Short mmCIF file of C-alpha atoms in Angstrom, two decimals:
data_model
loop_
_atom_site.label_atom_id
_atom_site.label_comp_id
_atom_site.label_asym_id
_atom_site.label_seq_id
_atom_site.Cartn_x
_atom_site.Cartn_y
_atom_site.Cartn_z
CA UNK W 1 93.74 142.47 104.39
CA UNK W 2 93.02 139.81 101.79
CA UNK W 3 89.96 140.07 99.64
CA UNK W 4 86.78 138.39 100.80
CA UNK W 5 85.65 135.58 98.54
CA UNK W 6 83.45 132.54 98.83
CA UNK W 7 82.95 129.12 97.34
CA UNK W 8 79.87 127.66 95.73
CA UNK W 9 78.73 124.18 94.78
CA UNK W 10 78.42 123.13 91.10
CA UNK W 11 74.71 123.89 90.86
CA UNK W 12 74.92 127.36 92.38
CA UNK W 13 75.51 129.14 89.09
CA UNK W 14 74.46 132.70 88.32
CA UNK W 15 71.32 131.68 86.43
CA UNK W 16 70.12 129.59 89.38
CA UNK W 17 70.80 132.23 92.01
CA UNK W 18 68.91 135.07 90.36
CA UNK W 19 66.11 136.29 92.60
CA UNK W 20 65.33 135.67 96.24
CA UNK W 21 65.20 132.57 98.36
CA UNK W 22 62.72 129.76 97.71
CA UNK W 23 62.07 128.51 101.25
CA UNK W 24 59.87 125.57 102.20
CA UNK W 25 59.53 123.07 105.08
CA UNK W 26 61.34 119.81 104.34
CA UNK W 27 60.98 117.74 107.50
CA UNK W 28 61.87 117.56 111.16
CA UNK W 29 65.12 118.42 112.91
CA UNK W 30 66.66 116.28 115.64
CA UNK W 31 64.97 118.42 118.29
CA UNK W 32 61.57 117.81 116.72
CA UNK W 33 61.23 121.27 115.20
CA UNK W 34 60.60 121.94 111.52
CA UNK W 35 63.54 122.30 109.13
CA UNK W 36 63.15 124.91 106.41
CA UNK W 37 65.29 124.75 103.28
CA UNK W 38 66.10 127.20 100.49
CA UNK W 39 65.96 125.51 97.09
CA UNK W 40 67.45 128.54 95.32
CA UNK W 41 70.75 128.55 97.24
CA UNK W 42 70.54 124.99 98.59
CA UNK W 43 71.04 126.01 102.19
CA UNK W 44 69.37 125.93 105.60
CA UNK W 45 66.72 128.59 106.27
CA UNK W 46 65.62 127.66 109.79
CA UNK W 47 65.51 130.26 112.55
CA UNK W 48 65.17 129.68 116.29
CA UNK W 49 62.19 127.69 117.50
CA UNK W 50 61.77 126.03 114.11
CA UNK W 51 60.62 129.10 112.22
CA UNK W 52 61.56 130.02 108.63
CA UNK W 53 64.07 132.83 108.05
CA UNK W 54 63.51 135.68 105.61
CA UNK W 55 66.66 134.66 103.71
CA UNK W 56 68.79 131.52 103.97
CA UNK W 57 72.32 131.38 105.39
CA UNK W 58 73.84 131.28 101.87
CA UNK W 59 71.81 134.08 100.28
CA UNK W 60 74.73 136.53 100.58
CA UNK W 61 77.18 134.33 98.66
CA UNK W 62 78.02 135.60 95.17
CA UNK W 63 77.06 133.20 92.36
CA UNK W 64 79.64 131.66 90.06
CA UNK W 65 79.67 133.79 86.91
CA UNK W 66 80.26 132.29 83.44
CA UNK W 67 83.72 133.86 83.07
CA UNK W 68 84.77 132.29 86.38
CA UNK W 69 84.28 128.77 84.95
CA UNK W 70 87.10 127.24 82.87
CA UNK W 71 86.11 124.86 80.08
CA UNK W 72 89.13 122.52 80.08
CA UNK W 73 89.40 120.06 77.18
CA UNK W 74 91.68 117.28 78.40
CA UNK W 75 92.34 116.15 74.81
CA UNK W 76 94.11 119.45 74.08
CA UNK W 77 96.72 118.92 76.80
CA UNK W 78 98.48 115.58 76.25
CA UNK W 79 101.42 116.87 78.32
CA UNK W 80 99.30 116.63 81.45
CA UNK W 81 96.70 118.42 83.52
CA UNK W 82 96.78 119.07 87.27
CA UNK W 83 93.94 120.47 89.41
CA UNK W 84 94.20 121.46 93.07
CA UNK W 85 92.00 123.17 95.62
CA UNK W 86 93.20 126.79 95.85
CA UNK W 87 93.22 128.14 99.40
CA UNK W 88 95.02 131.02 101.14
CA UNK W 89 98.78 130.69 101.63
CA UNK W 90 99.85 130.17 105.24
CA UNK W 91 102.20 133.15 104.81
CA UNK W 92 101.72 136.00 102.35
CA UNK W 93 103.64 139.30 102.29
CA UNK W 94 102.52 140.19 98.75
CA UNK W 95 99.64 142.52 98.04
CA UNK W 96 98.17 140.22 95.42
CA UNK W 97 94.44 139.41 95.58
CA UNK W 98 93.54 136.02 96.97
CA UNK W 99 92.90 133.24 94.44
CA UNK W 100 90.19 130.88 95.68
CA UNK W 101 88.72 127.89 93.91
CA UNK W 102 90.60 125.47 91.67
CA UNK W 103 94.18 126.01 90.56
CA UNK W 104 94.90 124.62 87.09
CA UNK W 105 98.13 123.55 85.38
CA UNK W 106 97.88 122.32 81.78
CA UNK W 107 100.62 121.47 79.27
CA UNK W 108 100.57 120.44 75.63
CA UNK W 109 104.12 119.13 76.09
CA UNK W 110 105.10 117.45 79.35
CA UNK W 111 108.61 118.94 79.10
CA UNK W 112 107.37 122.39 78.07
CA UNK W 113 106.02 125.44 79.85
CA UNK W 114 102.54 125.52 81.34
CA UNK W 115 99.89 126.67 78.85
CA UNK W 116 97.50 127.31 81.75
CA UNK W 117 98.61 128.37 85.22
CA UNK W 118 95.63 130.10 86.82
CA UNK W 119 92.82 129.77 89.35
CA UNK W 120 89.09 129.49 88.58
CA UNK W 121 86.00 129.21 90.77
CA UNK W 122 84.83 126.17 88.82
CA UNK W 123 86.25 123.92 86.10
CA UNK W 124 84.24 122.02 83.48
CA UNK W 125 86.20 119.03 82.16
CA UNK W 126 85.65 118.16 78.50
CA UNK W 127 87.08 115.57 76.11
CA UNK W 128 86.46 112.15 74.66
CA UNK W 129 86.49 110.52 78.12
CA UNK W 130 83.62 112.57 79.51
CA UNK W 131 79.92 113.10 78.65
CA UNK W 132 79.12 115.74 76.03
CA UNK W 133 77.95 118.24 78.66
CA UNK W 134 81.23 117.83 80.57
CA UNK W 135 82.00 117.22 84.24
CA UNK W 136 81.84 120.25 86.53
CA UNK W 137 84.08 120.62 89.59
CA UNK W 138 83.34 123.44 92.01
CA UNK W 139 85.79 125.35 94.16
CA UNK W 140 84.23 124.24 97.43
CA UNK W 141 84.44 120.58 96.37
CA UNK W 142 88.14 121.13 95.64
CA UNK W 143 88.84 122.82 98.98
CA UNK W 144 87.27 120.06 101.06
CA UNK W 145 88.96 117.43 98.93
CA UNK W 146 92.24 119.05 99.99
CA UNK W 147 91.22 119.07 103.66
CA UNK W 148 90.11 115.44 103.70
CA UNK W 149 93.24 114.24 101.86
CA UNK W 150 95.68 116.21 104.05
CA UNK W 151 94.24 114.55 107.15
CA UNK W 152 94.38 111.13 105.51
CA UNK W 153 90.71 110.49 104.81
CA UNK W 154 89.38 108.81 101.68
CA UNK W 155 86.29 110.27 100.05
CA UNK W 156 83.27 108.56 98.54
CA UNK W 157 80.70 109.27 95.88
CA UNK W 158 77.65 109.73 98.11
CA UNK W 159 74.19 110.37 96.61
CA UNK W 160 71.02 111.39 98.42
CA UNK W 161 68.63 108.45 98.63
CA UNK W 162 65.67 110.84 98.27
CA UNK W 163 66.63 113.00 95.27
CA UNK W 164 69.95 111.60 93.98
CA UNK W 165 71.83 114.88 94.54
CA UNK W 166 75.65 114.40 94.86
CA UNK W 167 76.67 115.04 98.46
CA UNK W 168 79.57 117.16 99.73
CA UNK W 169 80.68 116.93 103.36
CA UNK W 170 82.01 120.32 104.48
CA UNK W 171 83.95 121.68 107.48
CA UNK W 172 83.60 119.31 110.49
CA UNK W 173 81.99 116.63 108.35
CA UNK W 174 84.91 116.61 105.86
CA UNK W 175 87.18 115.10 108.55
CA UNK W 176 84.74 112.90 110.49
CA UNK W 177 83.44 109.83 108.61
CA UNK W 178 79.71 109.31 109.20
CA UNK W 179 76.69 107.57 107.71
CA UNK W 180 73.86 110.07 108.26
CA UNK W 181 74.01 113.05 105.89
CA UNK W 182 72.00 116.22 105.23
CA UNK W 183 71.31 116.65 101.51
CA UNK W 184 71.93 120.09 99.97
CA UNK W 185 69.58 119.30 97.12
CA UNK W 186 66.38 118.59 99.04
CA UNK W 187 67.24 119.47 102.65
CA UNK W 188 66.37 116.00 103.95
CA UNK W 189 68.57 113.66 105.95
CA UNK W 190 69.52 110.26 104.55
CA UNK W 191 71.74 107.33 105.47
CA UNK W 192 74.54 106.03 103.28
CA UNK W 193 75.32 102.33 103.06
CA UNK W 194 78.65 102.75 104.88
CA UNK W 195 80.41 105.24 107.16
CA UNK W 196 82.41 107.70 105.07
CA UNK W 197 82.96 111.24 103.76
CA UNK W 198 81.15 112.39 100.64
CA UNK W 199 82.68 114.49 97.88
CA UNK W 200 81.45 114.66 94.24
CA UNK W 201 85.08 114.71 93.06
CA UNK W 202 85.38 110.97 93.65
CA UNK W 203 82.78 110.19 90.97
CA UNK W 204 84.72 112.36 88.50
CA UNK W 205 88.01 110.65 89.35
CA UNK W 206 86.42 107.25 88.84
CA UNK W 207 84.78 108.28 85.57
CA UNK W 208 88.12 109.49 84.16
CA UNK W 209 90.23 106.72 85.67
CA UNK W 210 92.40 109.27 87.51
CA UNK W 211 92.38 107.96 91.08
CA UNK W 212 94.92 109.54 93.48
CA UNK W 213 98.54 108.44 93.08
CA UNK W 214 101.31 108.57 95.66
CA UNK W 215 103.40 111.73 95.15
CA UNK W 216 107.19 111.81 95.41
CA UNK W 217 109.30 114.16 97.50
CA UNK W 218 110.35 117.27 95.62
CA UNK W 219 114.08 117.10 94.80
CA UNK W 220 114.87 120.80 95.31
CA UNK W 221 115.55 122.75 98.51
CA UNK W 222 115.22 126.51 98.97
CA UNK W 223 116.85 129.12 101.19
CA UNK W 224 115.94 132.78 100.74
CA UNK W 225 115.89 136.14 102.49
CA UNK W 226 112.77 138.24 102.57
CA UNK W 227 114.78 141.40 101.95
CA UNK W 228 115.70 140.07 98.49
CA UNK W 229 112.02 139.89 97.53
CA UNK W 230 110.39 143.27 98.20
CA UNK W 231 107.38 142.17 96.12
CA UNK W 232 106.66 139.59 98.83
CA UNK W 233 106.55 135.83 99.21
CA UNK W 234 103.74 133.28 99.48
CA UNK W 235 103.93 129.84 101.11
CA UNK W 236 101.57 126.87 100.75
CA UNK W 237 101.77 123.22 101.68
CA UNK W 238 101.53 120.76 98.83
CA UNK W 239 98.39 118.63 98.63
CA UNK W 240 97.29 115.78 96.42
CA UNK W 241 95.91 116.84 93.05
CA UNK W 242 92.21 116.37 92.33
CA UNK W 243 93.10 115.34 88.78
CA UNK W 244 96.65 114.46 87.71
CA UNK W 245 97.01 113.19 84.14
CA UNK W 246 100.76 113.63 83.61
CA UNK W 247 103.02 110.60 83.27
CA UNK W 248 105.41 112.29 85.68
CA UNK W 249 104.87 111.77 89.40
CA UNK W 250 103.40 114.66 91.36
CA UNK W 251 105.86 116.28 93.80
CA UNK W 252 105.10 117.08 97.43
CA UNK W 253 106.71 119.51 99.85
CA UNK W 254 106.33 123.28 100.30
CA UNK W 255 105.22 125.47 97.40
CA UNK W 256 106.72 128.98 97.29
CA UNK W 257 106.11 132.08 95.17
CA UNK W 258 108.64 134.90 95.56
CA UNK W 259 108.52 138.29 93.83
CA UNK W 260 111.33 140.76 93.21
CA UNK W 261 108.73 143.45 92.54
CA UNK W 262 104.96 143.80 92.75
CA UNK W 263 104.38 143.45 89.01
CA UNK W 264 106.81 140.62 88.24
CA UNK W 265 106.20 136.93 87.65
CA UNK W 266 107.04 134.78 90.67
CA UNK W 267 110.57 133.38 90.68
CA UNK W 268 110.89 130.97 92.32
CA UNK W 269 107.50 129.38 91.63
CA UNK W 270 108.10 125.77 92.59
CA UNK W 271 107.72 123.01 95.17
CA UNK W 272 110.62 122.21 97.52
CA UNK W 273 111.32 119.42 99.99
CA UNK W 274 112.89 121.87 102.45
CA UNK W 275 112.46 125.64 102.79
CA UNK W 276 114.35 128.11 104.96
CA UNK W 277 113.40 131.80 105.10
CA UNK W 278 115.67 134.28 106.93
CA UNK W 279 117.29 131.31 108.63
CA UNK W 280 113.94 129.97 109.91
CA UNK W 281 113.27 126.40 108.69
CA UNK W 282 109.71 125.49 107.71
CA UNK W 283 108.50 121.95 108.28
CA UNK W 284 106.52 120.59 105.29
CA UNK W 285 104.12 118.58 107.48
CA UNK W 286 103.37 121.62 109.65
CA UNK W 287 102.82 123.84 106.60
CA UNK W 288 100.49 121.32 104.96
CA UNK W 289 98.58 120.76 108.22
CA UNK W 290 98.17 124.48 108.96
CA UNK W 291 96.89 125.09 105.43
CA UNK W 292 94.15 122.50 106.00
CA UNK W 293 93.42 123.74 109.53
CA UNK W 294 92.97 127.28 108.21
CA UNK W 295 90.36 125.95 105.75
CA UNK W 296 88.11 124.59 108.53
CA UNK W 297 85.83 127.37 109.86
CA UNK W 298 85.08 125.54 113.11
CA UNK W 299 88.81 125.62 114.02
CA UNK W 300 89.13 129.39 113.72
CA UNK W 301 91.46 130.80 116.45
CA UNK W 302 91.89 127.34 117.99
CA UNK W 303 95.23 126.45 116.36
CA UNK W 304 97.99 128.05 118.43
CA UNK W 305 101.69 127.62 119.32
CA UNK W 306 102.01 125.47 122.46
CA UNK W 307 105.25 125.25 124.43
CA UNK W 308 106.04 122.78 127.20
CA UNK W 309 106.89 124.49 130.48
CA UNK W 310 109.12 121.57 131.46
CA UNK W 311 111.16 120.50 128.39
CA UNK W 312 110.50 123.71 126.37
CA UNK W 313 109.52 121.67 123.33
CA UNK W 314 106.96 123.08 120.90
CA UNK W 315 103.98 120.74 120.61
CA UNK W 316 102.78 119.64 117.16
CA UNK W 317 99.35 118.02 117.39
CA UNK W 318 99.30 115.12 114.93
CA UNK W 319 96.80 112.56 113.71
CA UNK W 320 93.29 113.00 115.08
CA UNK W 321 94.55 115.65 117.53
CA UNK W 322 95.46 117.90 114.57
CA UNK W 323 91.77 118.57 113.90
CA UNK W 324 90.22 117.92 117.33
CA UNK W 325 90.42 120.81 119.83
CA UNK W 326 90.60 119.44 123.37
CA UNK W 327 90.96 120.74 126.92
CA UNK W 328 94.11 120.10 128.95
CA UNK W 329 96.68 119.24 126.31
CA UNK W 330 99.98 117.97 127.70
CA UNK W 331 103.42 117.55 126.13
CA UNK W 332 103.58 114.35 124.07
CA UNK W 333 107.27 113.96 124.98
CA UNK W 334 107.48 114.52 128.76
CA UNK W 335 103.79 114.89 129.75
CA UNK W 336 104.52 118.39 131.03
CA UNK W 337 102.06 121.28 131.04
CA UNK W 338 101.76 123.33 127.87
CA UNK W 339 101.59 127.12 127.87
CA UNK W 340 98.98 128.57 125.54
CA UNK W 341 98.72 132.17 124.28
CA UNK W 342 94.92 132.20 124.36
CA UNK W 343 92.02 132.01 126.79
CA UNK W 344 90.35 129.32 124.68
CA UNK W 345 90.31 126.00 126.48
CA UNK W 346 89.82 123.72 123.49
CA UNK W 347 92.91 124.14 121.33
CA UNK W 348 95.32 122.49 118.86
CA UNK W 349 99.08 122.96 118.71
CA UNK W 350 101.06 123.86 115.57
CA UNK W 351 104.60 125.29 116.04
CA UNK W 352 104.53 126.78 112.54
CA UNK W 353 102.45 129.69 113.84
CA UNK W 354 105.34 130.77 116.10
CA UNK W 355 107.77 130.42 113.17
CA UNK W 356 105.57 132.58 110.95
CA UNK W 357 105.28 135.20 113.70
CA UNK W 358 109.08 135.27 113.79
CA UNK W 359 109.21 135.79 110.02
CA UNK W 360 106.58 138.54 110.25
CA UNK W 361 108.90 140.54 112.51
CA UNK W 362 111.54 140.73 109.74
CA UNK W 363 109.11 140.99 106.80
CA UNK W 364 109.25 144.01 104.47
CA UNK W 365 105.55 144.58 105.26
CA UNK W 366 102.83 143.07 107.40
CA UNK W 367 101.60 139.72 106.03
CA UNK W 368 98.07 139.57 104.64
CA UNK W 369 95.30 137.94 106.69
CA UNK W 370 93.00 136.34 104.16
CA UNK W 371 89.31 135.65 104.74
CA UNK W 372 87.69 132.81 102.78
CA UNK W 373 84.05 133.30 103.71
CA UNK W 374 83.58 129.55 104.16
CA UNK W 375 80.54 128.75 106.29
CA UNK W 376 80.83 126.56 109.38
CA UNK W 377 79.13 123.17 109.25
CA UNK W 378 78.97 121.35 112.58
CA UNK W 379 76.56 119.21 114.55
#
């Protein structure tokens, strides 16, 4: 089982989370009851019937410690810097601990090796382009940036109209544009000027002049056998970088780590346009989509393999259907009935799950099932 870890927003540092909850009433809920908010952990603290809780829903989350924050001076890496939201691989037969937060690549020479290739819970950007105190990016901001971008949504710099706190839309709200938001800073609701999805990363991108660029398809392909890598393999879908400062174009496809032994460096450690493992082809769009689906707590156990009883085609829910569980899904090709391996009525189809189950049967050991600890955020 993967290690349990959690994400925190930029302001939830160790110094600010010392001590218990600071809970106070902040206004009314939609049902007319009182909303209570914790100003220590910036989270809801309302129990049933509009009563305050003893501790807020985020009180158990570990704070971000100083050694878990990378101070990254952009001026020191003229070869390019890349930052991505680090989430669990969709397939992992290693026994490595789970890296959660922000994955960082940094090079002094664009043609040279990576000087930094590691994951941190937060990253503070420094350099001549940024304010003296730096710009802080948190792991949870990075994760929901990945989710929003994979499903094709733009993000906005949204600020609370009451207290000015930068707003992050999480879970359900990261994939459903809306105007009314609940501020983490003060616990009050506010309305933005337009319908959209808020993420503090957009303000940082605009400040640095590093707005998202269109990636190119990775030129390499990969075919491997699990038996050749007893140390295990890990598979992720590529996703757009939060910050990409290299002159080279970012590559998209399927990212793979493979280990000959438990204590070796991954080889390969690269992104490929096509990947085949034990003769089972992996579709890049399905891998990327499943990675994002697995990062949405409200979709837990709702993404399943669906097979048409009539044409025997596996159904891949695309577009809005990829993140919207519905009742009575039918085959998009022949309109036939789809068989589902679950009692849940509201579901989403992704054939990759069946492919990964097939790979698990021939794996050298049982794949890890990672737990992120992300909290659900729904209406």
